mmCIF file of C-alpha atoms and ligand atoms in Angstrom:
data_model
loop_
_atom_site.group_PDB
_atom_site.id
_atom_site.type_symbol
_atom_site.label_atom_id
_atom_site.label_comp_id
_atom_site.label_asym_id
_atom_site.label_seq_id
_atom_site.Cartn_x
_atom_site.Cartn_y
_atom_site.Cartn_z
ATOM 1 C CA MET A 12 -39.311 105.717 -74.750
ATOM 2 C CA LYS A 13 -35.947 106.748 -76.153
ATOM 3 C CA ARG A 14 -34.201 104.501 -78.680
ATOM 4 C CA GLN A 15 -31.345 103.806 -76.291
ATOM 5 C CA ASN A 16 -33.825 102.641 -73.678
ATOM 6 C CA TRP A 17 -35.473 100.246 -76.159
ATOM 7 C CA ILE A 18 -32.003 98.814 -76.968
ATOM 8 C CA ALA A 19 -31.131 98.433 -73.328
ATOM 9 C CA LEU A 20 -34.480 96.799 -72.593
ATOM 10 C CA THR A 21 -34.119 94.381 -75.522
ATOM 11 C CA ALA A 22 -30.564 93.496 -74.458
ATOM 12 C CA ALA A 23 -31.720 92.845 -70.903
ATOM 13 C CA ALA A 24 -34.555 90.646 -72.114
ATOM 14 C CA LEU A 25 -32.242 88.698 -74.414
ATOM 15 C CA GLY A 26 -29.766 88.313 -71.562
ATOM 16 C CA ALA A 27 -32.502 87.004 -69.302
ATOM 17 C CA VAL A 28 -33.630 84.509 -71.966
ATOM 18 C CA GLY A 29 -30.030 83.358 -72.467
ATOM 19 C CA ALA A 30 -29.422 82.979 -68.746
ATOM 20 C CA GLY A 31 -32.640 81.040 -68.484
ATOM 21 C CA LEU A 32 -31.642 78.682 -71.295
ATOM 22 C CA ALA A 33 -28.215 78.191 -69.767
ATOM 23 C CA VAL A 34 -29.758 77.268 -66.398
ATOM 24 C CA LYS A 35 -32.339 75.017 -68.123
ATOM 25 C CA SER A 36 -29.561 73.096 -69.882
ATOM 26 C CA PHE A 37 -28.347 71.855 -66.506
ATOM 27 C CA LEU A 38 -31.792 70.743 -65.325
ATOM 28 C CA PRO A 39 -33.104 67.148 -65.777
ATOM 29 C CA GLN A 40 -34.981 66.415 -68.938
ATOM 30 C CA ARG A 41 -38.122 64.329 -68.874
ATOM 31 C CA PHE A 42 -38.047 61.258 -71.150
ATOM 32 C CA ARG A 43 -41.348 59.705 -72.230
ATOM 33 C CA LEU A 44 -40.417 56.195 -71.108
ATOM 34 C CA ASP A 45 -43.952 54.870 -71.669
ATOM 35 C CA THR A 46 -44.095 55.457 -75.370
ATOM 36 C CA TRP A 47 -40.494 54.574 -76.176
ATOM 37 C CA ASN A 48 -40.357 51.075 -74.753
ATOM 38 C CA GLU A 49 -39.247 49.270 -77.893
ATOM 39 C CA TYR A 50 -37.653 46.699 -75.636
ATOM 40 C CA ASP A 51 -40.997 45.317 -74.423
ATOM 41 C CA ALA A 52 -42.266 45.099 -77.985
ATOM 42 C CA LEU A 53 -39.493 42.695 -79.129
ATOM 43 C CA PRO A 54 -39.607 38.940 -78.649
ATOM 44 C CA ALA A 55 -38.025 37.566 -75.503
ATOM 45 C CA PRO A 56 -34.879 35.420 -76.071
ATOM 46 C CA ALA A 57 -35.437 31.720 -76.422
ATOM 47 C CA ALA A 58 -35.113 29.858 -73.117
ATOM 48 C CA ASN A 59 -33.147 27.103 -74.762
ATOM 49 C CA GLY A 60 -32.195 25.921 -78.131
ATOM 50 C CA ASP A 61 -29.778 28.406 -79.692
ATOM 51 C CA GLY A 62 -27.428 28.393 -76.693
ATOM 52 C CA ARG A 63 -27.019 32.125 -76.954
ATOM 53 C CA SER A 64 -28.224 33.486 -73.668
ATOM 54 C CA GLN A 65 -28.919 30.682 -71.254
ATOM 55 C CA GLY A 66 -27.102 27.536 -70.344
ATOM 56 C CA SER A 67 -23.762 28.880 -69.143
ATOM 57 C CA GLU A 68 -22.465 25.334 -68.969
ATOM 58 C CA GLU A 69 -22.211 25.400 -72.790
ATOM 59 C CA LEU A 70 -20.244 28.649 -72.738
ATOM 60 C CA PRO A 71 -16.432 28.922 -72.674
ATOM 61 C CA GLU A 72 -14.349 30.740 -70.097
ATOM 62 C CA VAL A 73 -13.814 34.339 -71.204
ATOM 63 C CA GLU A 74 -11.546 36.814 -69.405
ATOM 64 C CA VAL A 75 -12.232 40.552 -69.665
ATOM 65 C CA SER A 76 -9.965 43.345 -68.534
ATOM 66 C CA PHE A 77 -10.142 47.096 -69.073
ATOM 67 C CA LEU A 78 -6.845 48.687 -69.978
ATOM 68 C CA ARG A 79 -7.101 52.304 -68.928
ATOM 69 C CA CYS A 80 -4.902 54.561 -71.006
ATOM 70 C CA GLY A 81 -5.962 58.024 -69.929
ATOM 71 C CA VAL A 82 -8.459 59.875 -67.706
ATOM 72 C CA THR A 83 -10.028 63.290 -67.328
ATOM 73 C CA THR A 84 -12.205 64.696 -64.539
ATOM 74 C CA VAL A 85 -15.368 66.600 -65.298
ATOM 75 C CA PRO A 86 -18.349 67.823 -63.214
ATOM 76 C CA GLU A 87 -20.978 65.107 -63.311
ATOM 77 C CA CYS A 88 -23.489 67.577 -64.828
ATOM 78 C CA VAL A 89 -21.344 67.611 -68.014
ATOM 79 C CA ALA A 90 -21.689 63.847 -68.421
ATOM 80 C CA VAL A 91 -25.143 63.530 -67.037
ATOM 81 C CA ARG A 92 -27.819 66.203 -67.564
ATOM 82 C CA GLY A 93 -29.512 67.105 -64.321
ATOM 83 C CA ALA A 94 -26.691 65.815 -62.114
ATOM 84 C CA TRP A 95 -24.650 67.997 -59.684
ATOM 85 C CA PHE A 96 -21.168 69.407 -60.019
ATOM 86 C CA THR A 97 -19.573 66.402 -58.274
ATOM 87 C CA PRO A 98 -16.326 65.471 -60.072
ATOM 88 C CA ILE A 99 -16.320 62.167 -61.946
ATOM 89 C CA ASP A 100 -13.607 60.420 -63.899
ATOM 90 C CA ILE A 101 -13.987 59.853 -67.599
ATOM 91 C CA ALA A 102 -11.726 57.057 -68.857
ATOM 92 C CA TYR A 103 -10.077 56.381 -72.219
ATOM 93 C CA SER A 104 -9.765 52.619 -72.356
ATOM 94 C CA ALA A 105 -9.313 49.501 -74.418
ATOM 95 C CA VAL A 106 -10.859 46.203 -73.344
ATOM 96 C CA LEU A 107 -8.778 43.062 -73.509
ATOM 97 C CA VAL A 108 -10.810 39.909 -74.113
ATOM 98 C CA ARG A 109 -9.377 36.412 -73.984
ATOM 99 C CA HIS A 110 -11.616 33.786 -75.561
ATOM 100 C CA PRO A 111 -10.444 30.266 -76.391
ATOM 101 C CA LYS A 112 -10.642 31.117 -80.129
ATOM 102 C CA ALA A 113 -8.958 34.556 -80.010
ATOM 103 C CA THR A 114 -7.432 37.239 -77.833
ATOM 104 C CA PHE A 115 -8.834 40.570 -79.023
ATOM 105 C CA LEU A 116 -9.523 44.162 -78.101
ATOM 106 C CA TYR A 117 -12.866 45.974 -77.895
ATOM 107 C CA ASP A 118 -11.829 49.577 -78.697
ATOM 108 C CA THR A 119 -8.206 50.500 -78.428
ATOM 109 C CA GLY A 120 -7.463 53.156 -75.755
ATOM 110 C CA LEU A 121 -4.617 55.514 -76.544
ATOM 111 C CA CYS A 122 -1.313 54.967 -78.463
ATOM 112 C CA ASN A 123 2.088 56.095 -77.345
ATOM 113 C CA ASP A 124 2.142 58.983 -79.803
ATOM 114 C CA ILE A 125 -1.361 60.293 -79.210
ATOM 115 C CA SER A 126 -0.142 63.784 -78.310
ATOM 116 C CA LEU A 127 1.501 64.019 -81.754
ATOM 117 C CA TYR A 128 -1.730 63.006 -83.503
ATOM 118 C CA LEU A 129 -3.673 65.654 -81.602
ATOM 119 C CA ALA A 130 -1.077 68.431 -81.898
ATOM 120 C CA ASN A 131 -2.666 69.986 -85.031
ATOM 121 C CA GLN A 132 -6.190 69.976 -83.684
ATOM 122 C CA PRO A 133 -7.957 73.274 -82.822
ATOM 123 C CA TRP A 134 -7.283 74.857 -79.384
ATOM 124 C CA LEU A 135 -10.894 74.418 -78.313
ATOM 125 C CA PHE A 136 -10.802 70.702 -79.023
ATOM 126 C CA ARG A 137 -7.448 70.175 -77.265
ATOM 127 C CA ASN A 138 -8.791 71.919 -74.209
ATOM 128 C CA THR A 139 -12.124 70.128 -74.002
ATOM 129 C CA LEU A 140 -12.818 66.731 -75.551
ATOM 130 C CA GLY A 141 -9.127 66.232 -76.384
ATOM 131 C CA ASN A 142 -7.873 67.148 -72.902
ATOM 132 C CA PHE A 143 -6.906 64.172 -70.675
ATOM 133 C CA ALA A 144 -4.160 62.917 -68.429
ATOM 134 C CA PHE A 145 -2.221 60.253 -70.297
ATOM 135 C CA GLU A 146 -1.546 57.240 -68.090
ATOM 136 C CA GLN A 147 -0.379 54.188 -70.009
ATOM 137 C CA SER A 148 -0.286 53.549 -73.726
ATOM 138 C CA LEU A 149 -1.991 50.523 -75.276
ATOM 139 C CA SER A 150 1.446 49.171 -76.237
ATOM 140 C CA GLY A 151 2.648 49.659 -72.654
ATOM 141 C CA HIS A 152 -0.287 47.638 -71.332
ATOM 142 C CA LEU A 153 0.237 44.860 -73.896
ATOM 143 C CA ARG A 154 3.971 44.750 -73.239
ATOM 144 C CA SER A 155 3.415 44.282 -69.510
ATOM 145 C CA LEU A 156 1.106 41.404 -70.302
ATOM 146 C CA GLY A 157 3.460 39.813 -72.824
ATOM 147 C CA LEU A 158 0.958 40.414 -75.572
ATOM 148 C CA GLU A 159 2.823 42.799 -77.939
ATOM 149 C CA ARG A 160 2.199 40.389 -80.772
ATOM 150 C CA GLY A 161 -0.632 38.480 -79.153
ATOM 151 C CA ILE A 162 -3.677 40.427 -80.388
ATOM 152 C CA ASP A 163 -5.686 38.656 -83.092
ATOM 153 C CA PHE A 164 -7.944 41.589 -83.980
ATOM 154 C CA ALA A 165 -9.432 44.784 -82.612
ATOM 155 C CA LEU A 166 -13.172 45.218 -82.644
ATOM 156 C CA LEU A 167 -14.182 48.883 -82.795
ATOM 157 C CA SER A 168 -17.359 49.984 -81.057
ATOM 158 C CA HIS A 169 -17.454 52.983 -83.355
ATOM 159 C CA LEU A 170 -15.097 55.235 -85.265
ATOM 160 C CA HIS A 171 -14.726 58.329 -83.079
ATOM 161 C CA TRP A 172 -11.119 59.389 -82.574
ATOM 162 C CA ASP A 173 -10.948 58.369 -78.898
ATOM 163 C CA HIS A 174 -11.881 54.757 -79.696
ATOM 164 C CA VAL A 175 -9.362 54.253 -82.550
ATOM 165 C CA SER A 176 -6.471 56.075 -80.864
ATOM 166 C CA GLY A 177 -4.583 52.946 -79.865
ATOM 167 C CA ILE A 178 -4.383 51.540 -83.347
ATOM 168 C CA PRO A 179 -0.891 52.962 -84.139
ATOM 169 C CA ASP A 180 0.346 50.757 -81.304
ATOM 170 C CA ILE A 181 -0.922 47.548 -82.997
ATOM 171 C CA PRO A 182 0.328 47.814 -86.557
ATOM 172 C CA GLY A 183 -1.078 45.287 -89.000
ATOM 173 C CA VAL A 184 -3.717 43.958 -86.539
ATOM 174 C CA PRO A 185 -7.040 43.563 -88.410
ATOM 175 C CA LEU A 186 -9.817 46.046 -87.428
ATOM 176 C CA ARG A 187 -13.349 44.620 -87.229
ATOM 177 C CA VAL A 188 -15.928 47.369 -87.907
ATOM 178 C CA ASN A 189 -19.633 47.349 -88.421
ATOM 179 C CA ARG A 190 -20.221 47.981 -92.125
ATOM 180 C CA VAL A 191 -22.893 50.649 -91.529
ATOM 181 C CA GLU A 192 -20.512 52.469 -89.186
ATOM 182 C CA TYR A 193 -17.729 52.498 -91.726
ATOM 183 C CA GLU A 194 -19.913 53.590 -94.632
ATOM 184 C CA ALA A 195 -21.297 56.437 -92.523
ATOM 185 C CA ALA A 196 -17.800 57.489 -91.466
ATOM 186 C CA ARG A 197 -16.635 57.550 -95.081
ATOM 187 C CA LEU A 198 -19.125 60.352 -95.725
ATOM 188 C CA GLY A 199 -17.195 62.719 -93.489
ATOM 189 C CA LEU A 200 -15.884 61.518 -90.116
ATOM 190 C CA LEU A 201 -12.835 59.754 -91.438
ATOM 191 C CA ASP A 202 -11.460 62.900 -93.028
ATOM 192 C CA ALA A 203 -12.753 65.514 -90.574
ATOM 193 C CA SER A 204 -10.297 67.359 -88.342
ATOM 194 C CA HIS A 205 -7.316 66.957 -90.645
ATOM 195 C CA ALA A 206 -8.275 63.308 -91.236
ATOM 196 C CA LEU A 207 -7.578 62.465 -87.579
ATOM 197 C CA VAL A 208 -9.513 59.194 -87.544
ATOM 198 C CA ARG A 209 -8.152 58.030 -90.909
ATOM 199 C CA ARG A 210 -4.630 58.713 -89.802
ATOM 200 C CA LEU A 211 -5.154 56.938 -86.470
ATOM 201 C CA MET A 212 -6.514 53.860 -88.231
ATOM 202 C CA CYS A 213 -3.213 53.672 -90.123
ATOM 203 C CA ASN A 214 -3.206 51.001 -92.801
ATOM 204 C CA ASN A 215 -4.457 48.186 -90.675
ATOM 205 C CA PRO A 216 -6.607 45.785 -92.620
ATOM 206 C CA LEU A 217 -10.386 46.225 -92.264
ATOM 207 C CA GLU A 218 -12.875 43.418 -91.818
ATOM 208 C CA PHE A 219 -16.542 44.341 -91.893
ATOM 209 C CA PHE A 220 -19.416 42.655 -90.023
ATOM 210 C CA ASP A 221 -23.139 42.984 -90.324
ATOM 211 C CA PHE A 222 -25.880 42.381 -87.779
ATOM 212 C CA THR A 223 -27.253 39.434 -89.707
ATOM 213 C CA GLY A 224 -28.300 37.417 -86.657
ATOM 214 C CA PRO A 225 -31.746 37.368 -85.024
ATOM 215 C CA ALA A 226 -33.089 39.706 -82.340
ATOM 216 C CA TYR A 227 -31.103 39.098 -79.167
ATOM 217 C CA GLU A 228 -32.160 39.884 -75.545
ATOM 218 C CA GLY A 229 -34.601 42.451 -76.858
ATOM 219 C CA PHE A 230 -32.149 44.090 -79.312
ATOM 220 C CA ARG A 231 -33.335 44.104 -82.875
ATOM 221 C CA ALA A 232 -30.455 42.158 -84.467
ATOM 222 C CA SER A 233 -27.180 40.543 -83.497
ATOM 223 C CA TYR A 234 -23.865 39.112 -84.684
ATOM 224 C CA ASP A 235 -22.483 36.111 -82.820
ATOM 225 C CA LEU A 236 -18.717 36.624 -83.143
ATOM 226 C CA PHE A 237 -17.582 33.055 -82.584
ATOM 227 C CA GLY A 238 -20.874 31.232 -83.133
ATOM 228 C CA ASP A 239 -20.879 29.905 -79.562
ATOM 229 C CA GLY A 240 -23.081 32.523 -77.916
ATOM 230 C CA SER A 241 -20.301 33.886 -75.774
ATOM 231 C CA ILE A 242 -19.542 37.148 -77.570
ATOM 232 C CA VAL A 243 -22.652 38.671 -79.160
ATOM 233 C CA LEU A 244 -22.660 42.055 -80.821
ATOM 234 C CA VAL A 245 -25.807 44.186 -80.936
ATOM 235 C CA PRO A 246 -26.556 47.539 -82.632
ATOM 236 C CA LEU A 247 -26.772 50.524 -80.226
ATOM 237 C CA PRO A 248 -27.104 53.300 -82.811
ATOM 238 C CA GLY A 249 -27.524 57.049 -82.446
ATOM 239 C CA HIS A 250 -24.186 58.142 -80.996
ATOM 240 C CA THR A 251 -22.941 57.117 -84.388
ATOM 241 C CA ALA A 252 -24.758 55.121 -87.059
ATOM 242 C CA GLY A 253 -23.168 51.817 -86.180
ATOM 243 C CA ASN A 254 -22.206 52.121 -82.499
ATOM 244 C CA THR A 255 -21.835 48.480 -81.481
ATOM 245 C CA GLY A 256 -22.541 46.913 -78.086
ATOM 246 C CA MET A 257 -20.914 43.685 -77.014
ATOM 247 C CA PHE A 258 -22.435 41.005 -74.732
ATOM 248 C CA VAL A 259 -19.967 38.761 -72.919
ATOM 249 C CA ASN A 260 -21.535 35.503 -71.747
ATOM 250 C CA ARG A 261 -19.219 33.085 -70.051
ATOM 251 C CA SER A 262 -19.028 30.069 -67.788
ATOM 252 C CA ASN A 263 -16.496 31.638 -65.365
ATOM 253 C CA ARG A 264 -18.393 34.150 -63.267
ATOM 254 C CA SER A 265 -16.028 34.537 -60.345
ATOM 255 C CA ASP A 266 -14.490 37.771 -61.679
ATOM 256 C CA GLY A 267 -17.722 39.349 -62.827
ATOM 257 C CA PRO A 268 -21.222 38.785 -64.040
ATOM 258 C CA ARG A 269 -22.460 38.842 -67.594
ATOM 259 C CA LEU A 270 -21.406 42.038 -69.257
ATOM 260 C CA LEU A 271 -22.804 44.337 -71.908
ATOM 261 C CA LEU A 272 -20.269 46.875 -73.157
ATOM 262 C CA LEU A 273 -22.003 49.928 -74.538
ATOM 263 C CA GLY A 274 -19.459 51.725 -76.743
ATOM 264 C CA ASP A 275 -20.573 55.339 -76.360
ATOM 265 C CA ALA A 276 -24.330 54.734 -76.209
ATOM 266 C CA ALA A 277 -23.793 56.204 -72.729
ATOM 267 C CA TRP A 278 -20.778 57.858 -71.153
ATOM 268 C CA VAL A 279 -21.416 56.609 -67.613
ATOM 269 C CA SER A 280 -23.929 54.337 -65.891
ATOM 270 C CA ALA A 281 -26.040 57.261 -64.697
ATOM 271 C CA ASN A 282 -26.985 58.072 -68.344
ATOM 272 C CA VAL A 283 -28.712 54.670 -68.416
ATOM 273 C CA GLN A 284 -30.033 54.581 -64.878
ATOM 274 C CA ARG A 285 -31.876 57.943 -64.886
ATOM 275 C CA PRO A 286 -31.996 57.976 -68.090
ATOM 276 C CA ALA A 287 -30.288 61.178 -69.056
ATOM 277 C CA THR A 288 -28.231 62.496 -71.931
ATOM 278 C CA MET A 289 -24.934 64.315 -71.425
ATOM 279 C CA HIS A 290 -25.135 68.116 -71.137
ATOM 280 C CA PRO A 291 -26.744 69.295 -74.365
ATOM 281 C CA LEU A 292 -23.614 71.183 -75.508
ATOM 282 C CA ILE A 293 -21.603 67.904 -75.418
ATOM 283 C CA TRP A 294 -24.489 65.641 -76.522
ATOM 284 C CA ASN A 295 -25.156 67.759 -79.601
ATOM 285 C CA LYS A 296 -21.442 67.884 -80.455
ATOM 286 C CA VAL A 297 -20.832 64.130 -80.292
ATOM 287 C CA THR A 298 -24.197 62.620 -81.310
ATOM 288 C CA SER A 299 -24.907 61.838 -84.945
ATOM 289 C CA ASP A 300 -28.682 61.191 -84.575
ATOM 290 C CA ASP A 301 -30.352 62.728 -81.533
ATOM 291 C CA ALA A 302 -33.678 60.818 -81.732
ATOM 292 C CA THR A 303 -32.099 57.435 -82.325
ATOM 293 C CA ALA A 304 -29.500 57.961 -79.582
ATOM 294 C CA ARG A 305 -32.297 58.833 -77.110
ATOM 295 C CA GLN A 306 -34.262 55.760 -78.189
ATOM 296 C CA THR A 307 -31.176 53.572 -77.617
ATOM 297 C CA LEU A 308 -30.677 55.185 -74.185
ATOM 298 C CA ILE A 309 -34.240 54.458 -73.141
ATOM 299 C CA HIS A 310 -33.995 50.948 -74.543
ATOM 300 C CA LEU A 311 -30.901 50.380 -72.408
ATOM 301 C CA HIS A 312 -32.724 51.891 -69.372
ATOM 302 C CA HIS A 313 -35.470 49.281 -69.700
ATOM 303 C CA PHE A 314 -32.978 46.524 -70.373
ATOM 304 C CA ALA A 315 -30.942 47.424 -67.248
ATOM 305 C CA GLN A 316 -34.052 47.362 -65.089
ATOM 306 C CA ALA A 317 -35.062 43.966 -66.492
ATOM 307 C CA HIS A 318 -31.518 42.525 -66.103
ATOM 308 C CA PRO A 319 -29.871 43.691 -62.863
ATOM 309 C CA GLU A 320 -27.602 40.629 -63.150
ATOM 310 C CA ILE A 321 -25.897 42.025 -66.275
ATOM 311 C CA ALA A 322 -23.254 44.714 -65.777
ATOM 312 C CA LEU A 323 -23.689 47.482 -68.372
ATOM 313 C CA VAL A 324 -20.349 49.219 -68.833
ATOM 314 C CA ALA A 325 -19.894 52.369 -70.901
ATOM 315 C CA MET A 326 -16.514 52.963 -72.482
ATOM 316 C CA HIS A 327 -15.863 56.219 -70.562
ATOM 317 C CA ASP A 328 -17.118 55.040 -67.188
ATOM 318 C CA ALA A 329 -13.996 54.884 -65.038
ATOM 319 C CA THR A 330 -15.844 53.800 -61.925
ATOM 320 C CA ALA A 331 -17.630 50.890 -63.586
ATOM 321 C CA GLN A 332 -14.470 49.793 -65.432
ATOM 322 C CA ALA A 333 -12.424 49.732 -62.189
ATOM 323 C CA ARG A 334 -14.244 46.431 -61.315
ATOM 324 C CA PHE A 335 -12.612 44.814 -64.349
ATOM 325 C CA THR A 336 -9.044 46.067 -64.376
ATOM 326 C CA ASP A 337 -7.357 43.212 -62.548
ATOM 327 C CA VAL A 338 -5.902 40.717 -64.996
ATOM 328 C CA PRO A 339 -6.559 37.259 -63.633
ATOM 329 C CA ALA A 340 -3.550 35.320 -62.328
ATOM 330 C CA THR A 341 -4.357 32.403 -64.658
ATOM 331 C CA TRP A 342 -4.018 34.792 -67.564
ATOM 332 C CA LEU A 343 -0.609 36.058 -66.488
ATOM 333 C CA ALA A 344 0.588 32.508 -65.989
ATOM 334 C CA ALA A 345 -0.556 31.628 -69.475
ATOM 335 C CA THR A 346 1.358 34.479 -71.083
ATOM 336 C CA ASP A 347 4.713 33.816 -69.390
HETATM 337 ZN ZN1 ZN B 15 -15.864 58.174 -76.782
#
C-alpha cells in the first residue's frame, strides 16, 4: 500500500476512535454501588440523646430562602452524564438562613460588579463556565429584604469563584470556611486565573471551622454550628477538598422539609438520583479529586434513598431551589 494510503487509513481510524470516545462521553456510566456503600458501614444516628437529628420539638424555627443572582441554560447531558439534550437551568445563588442566633448566608451568589471581576478572564472561560444571565445582585436581594447590614456571617460551601462571587457586596462580613478547604485553596486555587478567588474574597475576615463532631446521619464527621442540632455541617469532599454540606433541622416544617444543602457535590438532583457525574469534560475541569467526588456522590445516592423526607438541594439546581425562594411573610414583617 502506498504511504499516502497508510496515512489516510490511520487518520480515518483515529477519527473513528475519536468519534467513538465523543459519543461514549454522553452515555451513562455504570457506578459500582454495591462496593461503594460507605453509608451503610457507618453507625446510624442516635435515636435520642444528643438532640441532633430527632426530636424536632427541641429545635428552633429556621427560615431558609434561596436568593438567585444569575442563571444559565445548558443541555441536561452537560450537567448529567447519560441524560438527553433537554435544556435545564443552572442557578448562581446564595442561601439566606435566619436562625434565632444569627442571620447568615450559605454561599454568596453574585455581586453587583461581577462582570468587572470576570472581564480579564480567558475567552473560553467567559463563554462557558463564566457565561450566565445576571439577574439580581446579592446586595440587591439584601436591600429588598432590609438586610444590607443584617448579615452576621457567610458560610462558604467551598472556594470556587462562583460561590464567593457575592462577597464584594458584603464588605467586612466574616467568612466561615472549612480549614481543609482553605489550606487546599492556598496551594493554588486562590491565586489561579489572575487571583480571581482571592480578589473576590476581598479583605473580609476569615473564621475557620473543623469537622470535630461525631459521625452524623451516616456522614463521617460533623460540625454543629450553633450547638443546638439545627444547623449541622458535614464533609462532602471531592469536588474540592473541603466542600461542605449543611443540614437544616427545624421545628417549622410548613415551608419545607428537612434540608441538606450539597454545595457542589452535585450540580442538580439527577446527579444524586441516578447517580451520574456531569459530562466528563466539565467534571474533569471542576473536580479536584475524581475518586473521592464519586464516592461522595454514591454516598449521597444511598442517603437520598434512605431519607426521602429530606430535600437534597445542590447549589446550581434552579428547579430544586425554586421551592425555597419565597421569603416568609413573618420574616418580612420582622425586618420592617
Ligand atoms: Zn459551583
